[in-house]
Amino acid sequence: MNKVEARKLNDKIQAIYEKPLYEMSVEEMDKAVIDLIIRTFDRFKEQEQS
């Protein structure tokens, strides 16, 4: 992951959780990243069905 991708991921997580990655505990970070993956997958499935 390059710096641009890392910044985009951090921005998405911060928008959802109102907290940047560097202020999160490891457990919070894990939950946030997994949740973002699930949201992305769900959105992809919805687009595929339309």
Backbone as JSON, one array per atom type, in Angstrom:
{
  "sequence": "MNKVEARKLNDKIQAIYEKPLYEMSVEEMDKAVIDLIIRTFDRFKEQEQS",
  "N": [[0.86, -1.17, 0.0], [0.65, 2.13, -0.93], [1.48, 5.57, -0.02], [-0.63, 7.27, -0.82], [-2.83, 5.53, -1.09], [-2.98, 4.65, 1.56], [-3.63, 7.05, 2.85], [-6.17, 7.54, 1.74], [-7.59, 5.33, 2.77], [-7.39, 5.89, 5.51], [-8.82, 8.31, 5.57], [-11.4, 7.43, 4.84], [-12.02, 5.71, 6.98], [-11.85, 7.52, 9.08], [-13.99, 9.19, 8.45], [-16.16, 7.5, 8.89], [-15.85, 6.58, 11.55], [-15.2, 8.82, 12.96], [-12.66, 9.28, 13.94], [-9.2, 9.28, 13.59], [-6.97, 6.75, 12.24], [-4.49, 6.64, 13.63], [-5.13, 7.32, 16.21], [-6.52, 5.22, 17.19], [-6.94, 2.14, 19.02], [-5.35, -1.09, 18.59], [-7.33, -3.05, 18.44], [-9.62, -1.52, 17.83], [-8.82, -0.57, 15.35], [-8.61, -2.95, 13.85], [-11.34, -3.74, 13.85], [-12.46, -1.55, 12.49], [-11.25, -1.7, 9.94], [-12.09, -4.24, 9.07], [-14.86, -3.81, 9.08], [-15.02, -1.85, 7.09], [-14.2, -3.34, 4.87], [-16.32, -5.19, 4.73], [-18.48, -3.43, 4.23], [-17.69, -2.45, 1.72], [-17.73, -4.82, 0.21], [-20.47, -5.5, 0.42], [-21.59, -3.3, -0.93], [-20.54, -3.75, -3.47], [-21.81, -6.18, -4.11], [-24.49, -5.31, -4.22], [-24.39, -3.58, -6.42], [-23.75, -5.4, -8.38], [-26.06, -6.94, -8.52], [-27.91, -5.17, -9.54]],
  "CA": [[0.0, 0.0, 0.0], [1.45, 3.34, -0.97], [1.01, 6.64, 0.88], [-1.92, 7.78, -1.29], [-3.84, 4.54, -0.7], [-3.08, 4.69, 3.02], [-4.35, 8.28, 3.2], [-7.58, 7.33, 1.38], [-8.15, 4.41, 3.75], [-7.51, 6.63, 6.77], [-9.91, 9.28, 5.42], [-12.68, 6.7, 4.88], [-12.24, 5.24, 8.35], [-12.1, 8.69, 9.92], [-15.34, 9.67, 8.14], [-17.12, 6.58, 9.49], [-15.68, 6.43, 13.0], [-14.89, 10.14, 13.52], [-11.41, 9.13, 14.68], [-8.17, 8.8, 12.66], [-6.35, 5.47, 12.59], [-3.39, 6.75, 14.58], [-5.66, 7.48, 17.56], [-7.26, 4.01, 17.54], [-6.21, 0.98, 19.52], [-5.24, -2.14, 17.58], [-8.64, -3.7, 18.33], [-10.5, -0.6, 17.1], [-8.33, -0.55, 13.97], [-9.05, -4.21, 13.24], [-12.79, -3.67, 13.66], [-12.74, -0.55, 11.47], [-10.83, -2.2, 8.63], [-13.0, -5.34, 8.71], [-16.15, -3.2, 8.77], [-14.88, -1.19, 5.79], [-14.18, -4.41, 3.86], [-17.69, -5.7, 4.62], [-19.28, -2.4, 3.55], [-17.28, -2.42, 0.31], [-18.23, -6.05, -0.39], [-21.93, -5.36, 0.31], [-21.87, -2.33, -2.0], [-20.21, -4.43, -4.72], [-22.89, -7.15, -4.37], [-25.68, -4.56, -4.61], [-24.19, -3.09, -7.79], [-23.76, -6.56, -9.25], [-27.44, -7.39, -8.66], [-28.7, -4.16, -10.27]],
  "C": [[0.91, 1.23, 0.0], [0.81, 4.43, -0.1], [-0.36, 7.18, 0.48], [-3.05, 6.83, -0.89], [-4.06, 4.54, 0.81], [-3.86, 5.92, 3.48], [-5.84, 8.13, 2.9], [-8.27, 6.41, 2.37], [-8.37, 5.12, 5.08], [-8.67, 7.62, 6.7], [-11.27, 8.6, 5.49], [-13.0, 6.26, 6.3], [-12.55, 6.41, 9.27], [-13.51, 9.23, 9.68], [-16.4, 8.8, 8.82], [-17.06, 6.62, 11.02], [-15.34, 7.74, 13.72], [-13.62, 10.1, 14.38], [-10.36, 8.63, 13.7], [-7.54, 7.5, 13.16], [-5.3, 5.6, 13.68], [-3.85, 6.98, 16.02], [-6.4, 6.23, 18.05], [-6.34, 2.98, 18.17], [-6.16, -0.07, 18.4], [-6.6, -2.82, 17.37], [-9.62, -2.83, 17.55], [-10.12, -0.57, 15.62], [-8.79, -1.8, 13.22], [-10.53, -4.17, 12.9], [-13.13, -2.7, 12.53], [-12.4, -1.06, 10.08], [-11.75, -3.33, 8.17], [-14.37, -4.79, 8.32], [-16.11, -2.52, 7.4], [-14.87, -2.22, 4.66], [-15.59, -4.96, 3.64], [-18.58, -4.71, 3.89], [-18.97, -2.36, 2.06], [-17.83, -3.65, -0.42], [-19.74, -5.98, -0.59], [-22.31, -4.41, -0.82], [-21.61, -2.97, -3.36], [-21.32, -5.43, -5.09], [-24.15, -6.45, -4.82], [-25.56, -4.07, -6.05], [-24.26, -4.24, -8.78], [-25.19, -7.04, -9.51], [-28.3, -6.41, -9.46], [-28.52, -4.27, -11.76]]
}
